[in-house]
XYZ file of C-alpha atoms in Angstrom:
740
model
C -28.735 29.563 92.331
C -28.034 32.244 94.925
C -30.573 34.424 96.696
C -29.279 37.915 97.349
C -30.274 40.144 100.202
C -32.505 42.113 97.840
C -34.601 39.042 97.112
C -33.175 38.655 93.612
C -32.098 35.199 92.482
C -28.547 35.597 91.243
C -26.892 33.070 88.962
C -24.477 33.111 86.063
C -27.345 33.314 83.567
C -29.033 36.424 84.991
C -25.982 38.133 86.440
C -25.725 40.593 83.555
C -29.340 41.680 84.001
C -28.897 42.081 87.775
C -26.015 44.450 87.045
C -27.665 46.062 84.027
C -27.563 49.607 85.433
C -24.081 49.322 86.922
C -20.698 50.179 85.456
C -18.464 48.798 88.193
C -18.341 46.075 90.853
C -16.445 45.783 94.114
C -14.966 42.442 95.216
C -13.007 41.373 98.289
C -11.594 38.247 99.848
C -10.570 37.546 103.416
C -6.949 37.117 104.490
C -5.700 35.065 107.431
C -6.212 37.964 109.882
C -9.793 38.564 108.768
C -8.928 41.669 106.773
C -10.822 42.311 103.547
C -8.464 42.510 100.564
C -10.096 43.522 97.313
C -10.523 45.908 94.431
C -12.969 47.790 92.267
C -13.294 46.460 88.726
C -15.318 47.305 85.652
C -18.567 45.447 85.117
C -17.222 44.075 81.851
C -14.214 42.601 83.643
C -16.356 41.164 86.419
C -18.768 39.446 84.051
C -15.849 37.869 82.207
C -14.398 36.303 85.377
C -17.548 35.586 87.386
C -17.541 31.860 86.646
C -13.893 30.854 86.168
C -12.317 33.396 88.460
C -9.283 35.620 88.038
C -5.697 35.860 89.232
C -5.160 37.550 92.595
C -1.685 38.171 94.007
C -0.878 35.541 96.624
C 1.098 38.057 98.675
C -2.007 38.702 100.771
C -1.127 35.327 102.339
C 2.564 36.175 102.458
C 2.479 39.314 104.561
C 1.031 40.553 107.822
C -1.611 43.162 108.478
C 0.967 45.894 107.899
C 1.871 44.489 104.455
C 5.271 43.366 105.788
C 6.302 39.950 104.492
C 6.677 37.278 107.156
C 10.181 36.981 108.546
C 10.075 33.274 107.672
C 8.538 32.784 104.236
C 5.615 30.365 104.050
C 4.636 28.012 101.250
C 1.671 29.803 99.707
C 3.453 33.007 98.764
C 7.207 33.540 98.742
C 10.172 34.725 96.705
C 10.754 31.254 95.317
C 7.342 31.065 93.635
C 7.492 34.743 92.705
C 4.497 35.616 94.875
C 2.462 34.038 92.114
C -1.243 34.533 91.565
C -3.863 32.394 93.219
C -7.359 31.946 91.770
C -10.135 34.177 93.109
C -13.729 33.169 92.337
C -16.692 35.408 93.256
C -19.385 33.870 95.453
C -22.685 34.960 93.912
C -24.510 34.090 97.138
C -22.651 36.918 98.845
C -24.110 39.602 96.551
C -25.197 42.805 98.221
C -24.864 46.527 97.549
C -22.846 48.976 99.642
C -25.332 51.629 100.779
C -22.694 54.212 101.767
C -20.896 53.904 98.387
C -23.754 54.752 96.033
C -25.082 51.166 96.186
C -22.139 49.764 94.234
C -22.554 45.956 93.808
C -20.339 43.904 96.098
C -19.286 40.237 96.063
C -17.057 38.262 98.390
C -14.487 36.028 96.739
C -12.896 32.737 97.777
C -9.348 31.699 96.946
C -8.231 28.463 95.258
C -4.921 26.776 94.583
C -3.988 27.431 90.914
C -2.581 23.894 90.502
C -5.316 21.801 92.125
C -8.290 24.176 91.983
C -8.988 23.055 95.553
C -9.777 25.678 98.226
C -6.562 27.345 99.333
C -5.535 25.821 102.669
C -5.343 29.251 104.325
C -8.488 30.791 102.782
C -10.808 31.416 105.753
C -13.973 31.157 103.656
C -12.739 27.936 102.080
C -11.872 26.451 105.470
C -15.388 27.067 106.772
C -16.955 25.759 103.561
C -14.970 22.517 103.876
C -16.126 22.079 107.473
C -19.761 22.636 106.465
C -19.580 20.102 103.631
C -19.018 17.302 106.150
C -22.380 18.077 107.730
C -24.137 18.669 104.422
C -23.164 15.205 103.197
C -25.127 13.838 106.165
C -28.165 15.993 105.441
C -27.423 18.513 108.166
C -26.455 22.147 108.418
C -25.166 24.554 111.029
C -26.648 27.773 112.379
C -24.680 30.506 114.093
C -24.880 33.875 115.760
C -22.161 36.392 116.580
C -21.848 38.999 119.338
C -19.202 41.708 119.230
C -18.212 44.167 121.909
C -16.109 47.140 120.882
C -14.805 50.375 122.302
C -15.483 53.639 120.491
C -13.289 56.701 120.620
C -13.807 60.266 119.559
C -11.449 60.954 116.682
C -9.188 63.835 117.819
C -8.684 66.877 115.708
C -9.621 70.483 115.306
C -12.929 70.878 117.120
C -13.900 73.515 114.583
C -13.874 70.919 111.799
C -17.067 69.005 111.007
C -17.145 65.561 112.622
C -16.931 63.901 109.199
C -13.401 65.300 108.840
C -12.350 64.107 112.301
C -12.118 60.462 111.305
C -9.906 57.416 111.797
C -7.084 59.036 109.840
C -6.958 61.749 112.482
C -6.901 59.031 115.114
C -3.968 57.355 113.394
C -2.010 60.594 113.305
C -2.886 61.322 116.930
C -1.683 57.932 118.166
C 1.622 58.239 116.369
C 2.451 61.146 118.683
C 0.430 60.427 121.816
C -0.151 57.650 124.335
C -3.168 55.448 123.702
C -4.832 56.494 126.951
C -4.986 60.083 125.702
C -7.592 59.026 123.127
C -10.992 60.242 124.415
C -13.797 57.686 124.780
C -17.145 58.228 123.097
C -18.793 58.253 126.532
C -17.291 58.068 130.011
C -17.968 55.658 132.854
C -19.437 52.166 133.162
C -23.089 51.786 132.167
C -24.206 48.585 130.449
C -27.670 48.447 128.882
C -28.187 52.182 129.200
C -31.147 53.591 127.320
C -29.948 57.181 127.551
C -26.251 57.038 126.627
C -26.830 56.061 122.980
C -29.010 59.165 122.677
C -25.883 61.297 123.151
C -24.782 60.046 119.719
C -28.146 58.922 118.416
C -27.558 59.691 114.727
C -24.513 57.433 114.739
C -26.281 54.829 116.880
C -29.308 54.499 114.604
C -27.323 54.880 111.395
C -25.219 51.833 112.313
C -28.353 49.794 112.927
C -30.129 50.887 109.748
C -27.112 50.561 107.485
C -26.302 47.076 108.763
C -29.809 46.039 107.785
C -29.407 47.485 104.285
C -26.039 45.740 103.898
C -27.387 42.338 104.954
C -25.497 42.399 108.246
C -28.659 42.827 110.273
C -28.293 43.535 113.983
C -30.529 41.514 116.304
C -29.767 43.635 119.381
C -27.633 46.736 119.923
C -26.813 48.247 123.321
C -24.166 49.778 125.558
C -21.865 47.438 127.464
C -19.962 47.989 130.690
C -17.050 50.248 129.857
C -16.373 53.777 128.579
C -17.736 54.086 125.058
C -18.395 50.339 124.755
C -21.251 48.980 122.626
C -22.281 45.413 121.874
C -23.910 44.219 118.660
C -25.523 40.808 118.317
C -25.904 39.954 114.644
C -29.009 38.187 113.369
C -28.832 34.409 113.795
C -28.518 32.506 110.513
C -26.790 29.835 108.426
C -23.188 29.561 109.589
C -21.398 30.512 106.336
C -23.651 33.512 105.863
C -23.105 34.472 109.493
C -19.336 34.434 108.983
C -19.755 36.715 105.958
C -21.909 39.097 107.984
C -19.496 39.128 110.905
C -16.505 39.728 108.663
C -18.222 42.549 106.794
C -19.524 44.083 110.014
C -15.991 44.448 111.316
C -13.549 44.503 108.441
C -12.436 47.984 107.387
C -11.516 48.980 110.963
C -8.744 46.436 110.787
C -7.697 47.806 107.409
C -7.034 51.252 108.859
C -7.014 51.517 112.646
C -5.106 48.274 113.142
C -2.216 49.504 111.054
C -1.353 51.978 113.791
C -1.185 49.406 116.526
C 1.634 50.817 118.746
C 3.243 47.422 119.287
C 0.537 46.435 121.708
C -1.842 44.423 119.722
C -4.424 44.263 117.275
C -7.736 45.726 116.528
C -9.885 43.445 114.525
C -12.242 44.896 112.035
C -15.189 45.467 110.268
C -16.707 47.285 107.378
C -20.001 48.946 108.305
C -18.997 50.202 111.738
C -15.755 51.801 110.582
C -17.217 53.332 107.458
C -20.035 55.004 109.356
C -17.875 55.845 112.336
C -15.679 57.983 110.077
C -18.721 60.035 109.112
C -19.317 60.935 112.737
C -15.735 61.438 113.876
C -15.806 58.140 115.788
C -13.183 55.384 115.718
C -14.464 51.925 116.743
C -11.909 49.510 118.207
C -12.250 45.701 118.258
C -8.901 45.146 119.981
C -9.233 42.390 122.604
C -7.982 44.533 125.503
C -7.811 48.247 124.691
C -7.786 49.562 128.260
C -5.835 48.343 131.259
C -8.030 47.642 134.278
C -11.236 47.373 132.246
C -13.017 44.411 130.618
C -11.896 43.491 127.115
C -13.790 43.067 123.862
C -15.310 39.631 123.312
C -16.465 37.974 120.100
C -18.834 35.296 121.396
C -20.106 32.751 118.864
C -23.341 30.725 119.129
C -23.627 27.446 117.196
C -26.235 24.715 116.697
C -26.853 21.849 114.236
C -30.125 21.458 112.287
C -31.603 18.964 109.866
C -32.944 19.784 106.390
C -36.262 20.901 107.857
C -34.537 23.273 110.261
C -35.144 21.169 113.361
C -32.602 21.783 116.110
C -30.689 18.536 116.616
C -29.130 19.621 119.908
C -32.501 19.539 121.684
C -33.196 16.189 123.302
C -36.953 16.207 122.802
C -37.742 15.375 126.414
C -35.898 15.702 129.665
C -33.298 13.050 130.519
C -34.031 12.069 134.117
C -30.633 10.404 134.672
C -28.021 12.390 132.752
C -24.287 12.224 133.438
C -24.611 15.783 134.725
C -27.853 17.624 135.444
C -26.758 20.444 133.133
C -27.143 17.981 130.220
C -30.779 17.078 130.904
C -32.153 18.661 127.710
C -29.099 18.205 125.476
C -29.253 15.452 122.852
C -26.627 12.746 122.533
C -25.414 14.523 119.400
C -25.060 17.727 121.416
C -23.128 15.899 124.132
C -20.634 14.460 121.663
C -20.315 17.890 120.049
C -19.591 19.435 123.451
C -17.022 16.745 124.220
C -15.265 17.539 120.937
C -15.143 21.228 121.804
C -13.719 20.549 125.249
C -11.068 18.114 124.022
C -9.764 20.365 121.264
C -10.262 23.839 122.742
C -6.737 24.326 124.058
C -5.249 23.214 120.721
C -6.988 25.917 118.671
C -6.366 28.870 120.983
C -4.354 30.894 118.403
C -7.513 30.953 116.278
C -9.714 32.187 119.117
C -7.047 34.519 120.518
C -4.797 35.370 117.547
C -2.758 38.281 118.844
C -0.374 39.076 121.662
C -2.948 41.437 123.123
C -5.670 38.737 123.063
C -4.213 37.163 126.190
C -4.491 40.417 128.146
C -8.257 39.843 127.980
C -8.132 36.200 129.084
C -7.272 36.817 132.719
C -9.108 36.105 135.934
C -11.805 38.454 137.271
C -12.590 40.242 133.999
C -15.628 38.334 132.710
C -13.451 36.196 130.447
C -12.851 32.413 130.539
C -9.417 31.105 131.438
C -9.909 27.308 131.571
C -11.390 24.488 129.510
C -14.797 24.728 131.172
C -18.526 24.599 130.503
C -21.808 24.992 132.298
C -25.529 25.462 131.820
C -26.172 29.197 131.518
C -22.703 29.847 132.973
C -21.265 33.091 131.645
C -17.878 32.616 133.287
C -17.205 29.315 131.520
C -15.487 28.894 128.154
C -18.595 27.195 126.759
C -22.029 28.262 127.890
C -24.711 25.640 127.284
C -28.118 27.144 126.487
C -31.110 24.763 126.692
C -34.591 24.570 128.145
C -35.920 25.504 130.591
C -34.297 28.940 130.122
C -34.517 28.808 126.320
C -36.954 27.410 123.815
C -36.106 23.976 122.302
C -35.330 25.532 118.908
C -32.803 27.866 120.564
C -30.700 25.063 122.121
C -27.070 25.900 121.347
C -23.523 26.413 122.550
C -22.043 29.843 123.140
C -18.246 29.723 122.817
C -17.034 32.619 124.931
C -13.258 32.358 124.533
C -12.923 34.223 121.240
C -12.184 37.930 121.332
C -13.466 40.606 119.002
C -10.044 40.575 117.332
C -10.462 37.020 116.021
C -11.202 36.104 112.396
C -14.890 34.982 112.450
C -14.432 32.532 109.547
C -11.650 30.705 111.367
C -13.463 30.774 114.701
C -16.661 29.248 113.292
C -14.686 26.716 111.246
C -12.803 25.683 114.390
C -15.958 25.313 116.498
C -17.704 23.286 113.820
C -14.664 21.095 113.138
C -14.008 20.295 116.788
C -17.670 19.531 117.430
C -17.921 17.328 114.346
C -14.813 15.449 115.446
C -16.572 14.765 118.743
C -19.570 13.396 116.839
C -17.509 11.184 114.581
C -15.493 9.754 117.458
C -18.488 9.689 119.841
C -16.390 11.398 122.482
C -17.596 11.591 126.057
C -17.521 14.686 128.223
C -14.421 14.469 130.379
C -14.798 17.703 132.344
C -17.599 18.262 134.896
C -19.606 21.466 134.552
C -18.954 24.554 136.597
C -21.608 24.992 139.234
C -23.271 28.331 139.716
C -21.065 30.453 141.908
C -17.923 28.430 141.210
C -14.832 30.479 140.476
C -13.259 29.902 137.086
C -9.800 28.567 137.752
C -10.714 27.783 141.368
C -10.450 24.446 143.171
C -13.773 23.187 141.808
C -12.772 24.008 138.200
C -11.307 20.760 136.838
C -10.491 22.108 133.382
C -6.922 22.798 132.352
C -5.719 26.399 132.219
C -5.856 27.894 128.743
C -2.646 29.333 127.339
C -1.531 32.574 128.956
C 0.318 33.877 125.914
C 0.258 33.609 122.141
C 3.627 31.879 122.218
C 2.378 29.163 124.574
C -0.822 28.748 122.553
C 0.978 28.530 119.213
C 3.465 25.975 120.451
C 0.589 23.770 121.598
C -1.315 24.143 118.324
C 1.747 23.213 116.250
C 2.545 20.017 118.164
C 2.544 16.897 115.975
C -0.284 15.403 118.027
C -2.353 18.605 118.049
C -6.078 18.232 117.421
C -5.764 21.272 115.140
C -3.647 19.226 112.721
C -6.253 16.477 112.756
C -9.217 18.703 111.912
C -7.554 21.302 109.650
C -4.571 19.467 108.192
C -0.863 20.138 108.369
C -0.826 22.723 105.579
C -3.169 25.090 107.386
C -1.509 24.629 110.772
C 1.965 25.251 109.349
C 0.783 28.382 107.560
C -1.307 29.844 110.362
C 1.259 28.885 112.985
C 3.940 30.566 110.897
C 1.934 33.783 110.813
C 1.600 33.688 114.604
C 5.337 33.079 114.980
C 5.799 36.277 112.996
C 3.482 38.108 115.393
C 5.376 36.728 118.395
C 8.715 37.799 116.957
C 7.462 41.345 116.385
C 6.334 41.470 120.002
C 9.637 40.077 121.263
C 11.455 42.878 119.441
C 9.071 45.645 120.501
C 9.875 48.169 123.236
C 6.651 49.438 124.774
C 5.629 52.299 127.044
C 5.354 49.742 129.859
C 9.083 49.123 129.666
C 9.793 52.829 130.041
C 7.352 53.199 132.922
C 9.212 50.508 134.842
C 12.561 52.299 134.529
C 11.401 55.395 136.398
C 10.738 55.818 140.088
C 9.007 58.419 142.165
C 8.900 59.701 145.699
C 6.558 62.314 147.025
C 5.932 64.490 150.054
C 3.670 67.424 150.690
C 4.880 70.756 149.277
C 6.011 73.409 151.728
C 6.173 76.585 149.636
C 7.783 78.491 152.498
C 10.960 76.409 152.418
C 13.573 75.701 149.755
C 12.925 71.950 149.804
C 10.344 70.506 147.394
C 9.392 66.829 147.029
C 10.602 65.190 143.844
C 8.574 62.972 141.549
C 11.321 62.447 138.983
C 14.450 64.244 137.916
C 16.115 63.107 134.692
C 19.143 64.822 133.193
C 19.428 64.186 129.482
C 20.978 65.748 126.437
C 19.364 66.846 123.180
C 22.663 67.345 121.381
C 23.480 65.426 118.203
C 26.241 63.248 119.697
C 25.339 60.132 117.693
C 21.781 60.574 118.929
C 18.707 60.464 116.762
C 16.317 63.327 117.082
C 13.052 61.491 117.288
C 10.536 64.302 116.958
C 7.537 62.929 115.124
C 7.013 64.282 111.627
C 4.452 67.060 111.685
C 4.432 67.102 115.484
C 2.283 69.858 116.983
C 2.772 70.940 120.614
C -0.066 70.097 122.979
C 0.626 72.843 125.479
C 0.732 76.629 125.538
C 2.862 79.479 126.836
C 2.141 81.559 129.926
C 3.812 84.649 131.367
C 5.343 84.223 134.812
C 6.398 87.651 136.042
C 7.935 88.479 132.673
C 9.358 85.022 131.954
C 7.877 82.888 129.170
C 6.930 79.389 130.414
C 5.771 76.434 128.312
C 3.076 74.490 130.148
C 1.448 71.253 129.107
C -0.730 68.587 130.680
C -4.174 68.501 132.309
C -4.994 71.592 134.353
C -6.682 69.354 136.925
C -3.405 67.596 137.756
C -2.191 67.787 141.337
C 1.380 66.784 140.440
C 3.842 68.774 138.343
C 7.255 68.457 136.707
C 9.553 71.489 136.616
C 11.700 71.158 133.474
C 15.108 72.805 133.103
C 15.693 72.603 129.379
C 19.082 72.072 127.748
C 21.339 74.595 126.042
C 19.133 74.655 122.918
C 16.182 76.129 124.815
C 12.650 75.608 123.479
C 13.718 73.083 120.838
C 11.165 70.805 119.216
C 12.772 67.908 121.099
C 12.311 69.616 124.448
C 8.703 70.521 123.653
C 7.808 66.969 122.596
C 9.597 65.573 125.638
C 7.583 67.854 127.913
C 4.353 66.768 126.255
C 5.227 63.099 126.701
C 6.009 63.593 130.383
C 2.706 65.356 130.890
C 0.516 62.916 128.972
C 2.025 59.435 128.909
C 1.684 58.181 132.487
C -1.231 55.735 132.590
C -1.841 55.942 136.312
C -1.111 59.605 137.149
C -1.741 63.048 135.717
C 1.045 65.612 135.538
C 1.316 69.216 134.488
C 4.725 70.211 133.132
C 6.291 73.677 133.303
C 9.365 74.653 131.291
C 10.592 78.248 131.814
C 12.593 80.124 129.190
C 15.669 80.593 131.352
C 17.680 81.995 128.399
C 15.029 84.652 127.712
C 14.710 83.707 124.056
C 18.451 83.446 123.386
C 19.491 79.763 123.554
C 22.641 78.346 122.000
C 22.186 78.035 118.202
C 22.138 74.373 117.164
C 24.693 75.224 114.464
C 27.325 75.548 117.207
C 27.033 71.847 118.032
C 29.131 69.805 117.745
C 31.901 72.249 118.678
C 34.330 70.987 116.049
C 36.031 74.300 115.249
C 37.862 76.808 117.430
C 35.158 79.371 116.744
C 32.401 77.019 117.875
C 34.356 76.031 120.970
C 34.733 79.693 121.939
C 31.014 80.346 121.352
C 30.097 77.366 123.498
C 32.524 78.375 126.259
C 31.196 81.935 126.305
C 27.645 80.601 126.497
C 28.433 78.425 129.534
C 30.254 81.308 131.178
C 27.340 83.641 130.527
C 23.612 82.831 130.266
C 24.134 79.072 130.851
C 26.321 79.405 133.951
C 24.795 76.826 136.365
C 24.964 79.072 139.461
C 22.883 81.738 137.710
C 20.179 79.165 136.994
C 20.329 77.524 140.414
C 19.530 80.765 142.179
C 16.429 81.322 140.008
C 14.806 77.907 140.536
C 13.424 78.179 144.109
C 11.707 81.488 143.331
C 10.277 80.218 140.032
C 8.863 77.089 141.677
C 7.366 79.172 144.463
C 5.704 81.519 141.948
C 4.295 78.577 140.002
C 2.949 77.016 143.180
C 1.211 80.277 144.060
C -0.298 80.440 140.577
C -1.325 76.760 140.611
C -2.181 76.023 144.264
C -3.888 72.721 143.381
C -0.495 71.171 142.690
C 0.653 69.269 145.742
C 3.684 67.401 144.404
C 6.616 68.780 142.413
C 9.285 66.971 140.463
C 12.295 68.261 138.539
C 13.788 67.264 135.199
C 17.176 68.629 134.184
C 18.361 68.322 130.592
C 22.125 67.988 130.084
C 23.245 71.483 131.127
C 20.102 71.605 133.295
C 21.488 68.723 135.290
C 24.364 70.941 136.465
C 22.109 73.695 137.754
C 21.462 72.266 141.188
C 18.171 71.221 142.679
C 15.863 72.243 145.495
C 14.199 68.854 145.414
C 14.472 65.960 147.812
C 15.717 63.302 145.382
C 17.133 63.239 141.891
C 17.870 61.048 138.899
C 20.331 61.694 136.095
C 20.077 60.047 132.692
C 23.168 60.322 130.442
C 24.325 63.398 132.375
C 26.542 66.014 130.778
C 29.901 67.063 132.207
C 30.129 64.355 134.865
C 32.376 65.761 137.584
C 33.289 63.541 140.552
C 33.858 66.737 142.514
C 30.121 67.451 142.451
C 29.374 64.280 144.397
C 30.469 65.693 147.745
C 27.791 68.405 147.538
C 24.927 65.986 146.896
C 22.785 65.467 149.988
C 19.736 63.740 148.461
C 19.227 60.197 147.116
C 20.524 59.955 143.567
C 20.046 57.640 140.585
C 22.481 58.010 137.686
C 21.909 56.128 134.425
C 24.810 56.821 132.114
C 25.068 56.108 128.393
C 27.970 54.589 126.503
C 29.180 58.077 125.584
C 29.937 59.241 129.136
C 33.497 58.874 130.432
C 33.372 55.587 132.382
C 36.192 56.669 134.698
C 34.314 59.845 135.649
C 31.095 57.887 136.220
C 32.910 55.356 138.401
C 34.678 58.048 140.417
C 31.429 59.959 140.825
C 29.703 56.855 142.179
C 32.473 56.161 144.681
C 32.379 59.759 145.923
C 28.651 59.689 146.660
C 27.731 59.375 150.329
C 23.948 59.266 149.844
C 21.652 56.357 148.879
C 22.395 55.773 145.212
C 21.982 53.645 142.121
C 24.516 54.143 139.330
C 24.360 52.098 136.150
C 25.804 52.452 132.647
C 23.886 51.437 129.518
C 26.781 50.918 127.152
C 24.585 50.212 124.111
C 22.781 53.569 124.376
C 24.003 56.896 123.021
C 24.263 60.190 124.897
C 20.847 61.772 124.401
C 18.725 58.691 123.882
C 15.850 60.148 125.895
C 15.903 63.508 124.147
C 12.444 63.753 122.637
C 11.053 60.669 124.310
């Protein structure tokens, strides 16, 4: 018999009466990443399958969070077995109603192997249930608590729209076209435990709290954490399986939507109530382990204890041990000590569970309030395992806080891992092999005797999948092979990804103070690139909308983009196609994508509204060749442009006196127009002429593509007499940086 959150006793006999006024039921199971996968079904259908279950497509264990099948097919779901159905059985104990969906009834489901009817090896709920059964056979149970930190961002969009329409979908669209750091935080600055900051968004703040209570995901405490827009929720302590359900539901729908736009960085883990309500208020919560460089990450700390049938805490010793192995253990029972030893011995072998994504390991670094070694200590918040006992807690609150897990981890797997490792320590009567960290000791310092935890998902996964891994002992080979295979997929995606970091490392900058009375301006970056369709893909995002605006500069139209507070600027000389969508997007990226600096970009309309029509390119007919030649001899003649640039820059500097540093970017034809700057870079330059080299008096970097004439590039390099770096990227096409 199951007791629901409403107080009703739900069983197969009275299920129909409990649902008497309903016409539909919502069900969902949990996949390997902690994402809820489910459906809405008629009440008639639900009642017919409530006891025996129903077929559910196994592909949810055969693909990743983006619904892309794993590059290496795994045993549960694959082409060979036709992605066959697995058995899904509703758990009546999980019954609750969804308050923001007209109180529709909701049940969690668990998945079973259709051949054996045993819990599916990769079903997170089944894995935790199996771990709990070992304790239950001995007349014991486990209690748990969960704490989640998460960033919150204001969903971008038209400020004239109501906040309910500026939701996570807007955020997804925004991040497809913009750098992550452009996403505005809910609040700015660092202010943990603030009483006033939640008031700025108090309807959202209190609605989350109240709705969680109605949805049986009650919050025990709810406050701001240190970080822009960061909150922390501690869920109400309870029986460990129920706690996993609450944690999964608290987080889950965020992963279903926001995570699918992950930008090849990492993952945002999930959960139902927060995302659903956040959308109402134009707020996007983010459970990604490390959303912001240089700031603390998002943790998912788990608290665990063992109790007997009466609820007595079995980790409390009863009285103080006057001669413990370590003084930190004085109030911890022998059972608790063996449990701790099991955690310490197996911790490094289950790291992919606690830190399941590539991004997870960005959080687990020194000096950011995150553990990095196999370590423990009494009330030690820098250690991997914080022991909580009297005298700072009551005897009934004696427990372990496992602080390694991030907010991106699957709570079912995390709690199953903690319980399984601890139980292994009990069964084997393991002894604690690592001394505690003393107060003030640096994690990872000389006094820390614990081994360093894995620094990457690849390192962690390789350790977990070893034949002698503790993970294989406690979970079995089937689970480890499946879960390890899913992590290999994640690692491969990361290995193939090209991130903004890679681009940032290929550019260089030099700066000096501006002297507007001379013709020499300091350069931040000058890149000459081509927008033309010479085997190049035009990568303007679908539906892209410019971020900047147009100004009038003494009769010349100028596109400007970037923060008006910027003290650095890029002067852009567009290519022969003028204000093309590629050039506009490229300007926006330059102005908004640098994580460490702010830039304002200015792109003047040097052709006065009459650029070369794109239909002329490529010049594959005599008529087109003549049109192109006339254009270069007329409005696009480099000398005509070169003589305009110093005056234009001077006028812009007078109009924007806060700008202290100027850089230049020349696009294809723009790269031939000369420069008044103190250094330059050319990327896949057009019309490479070795004769130009003799006139260059500033340091130069040339990065050619495979489409440039290699003889011209080589001759140009040899003719240069200034500091230089010339390199050819033969696998790249002319124009590869066009809209990027």
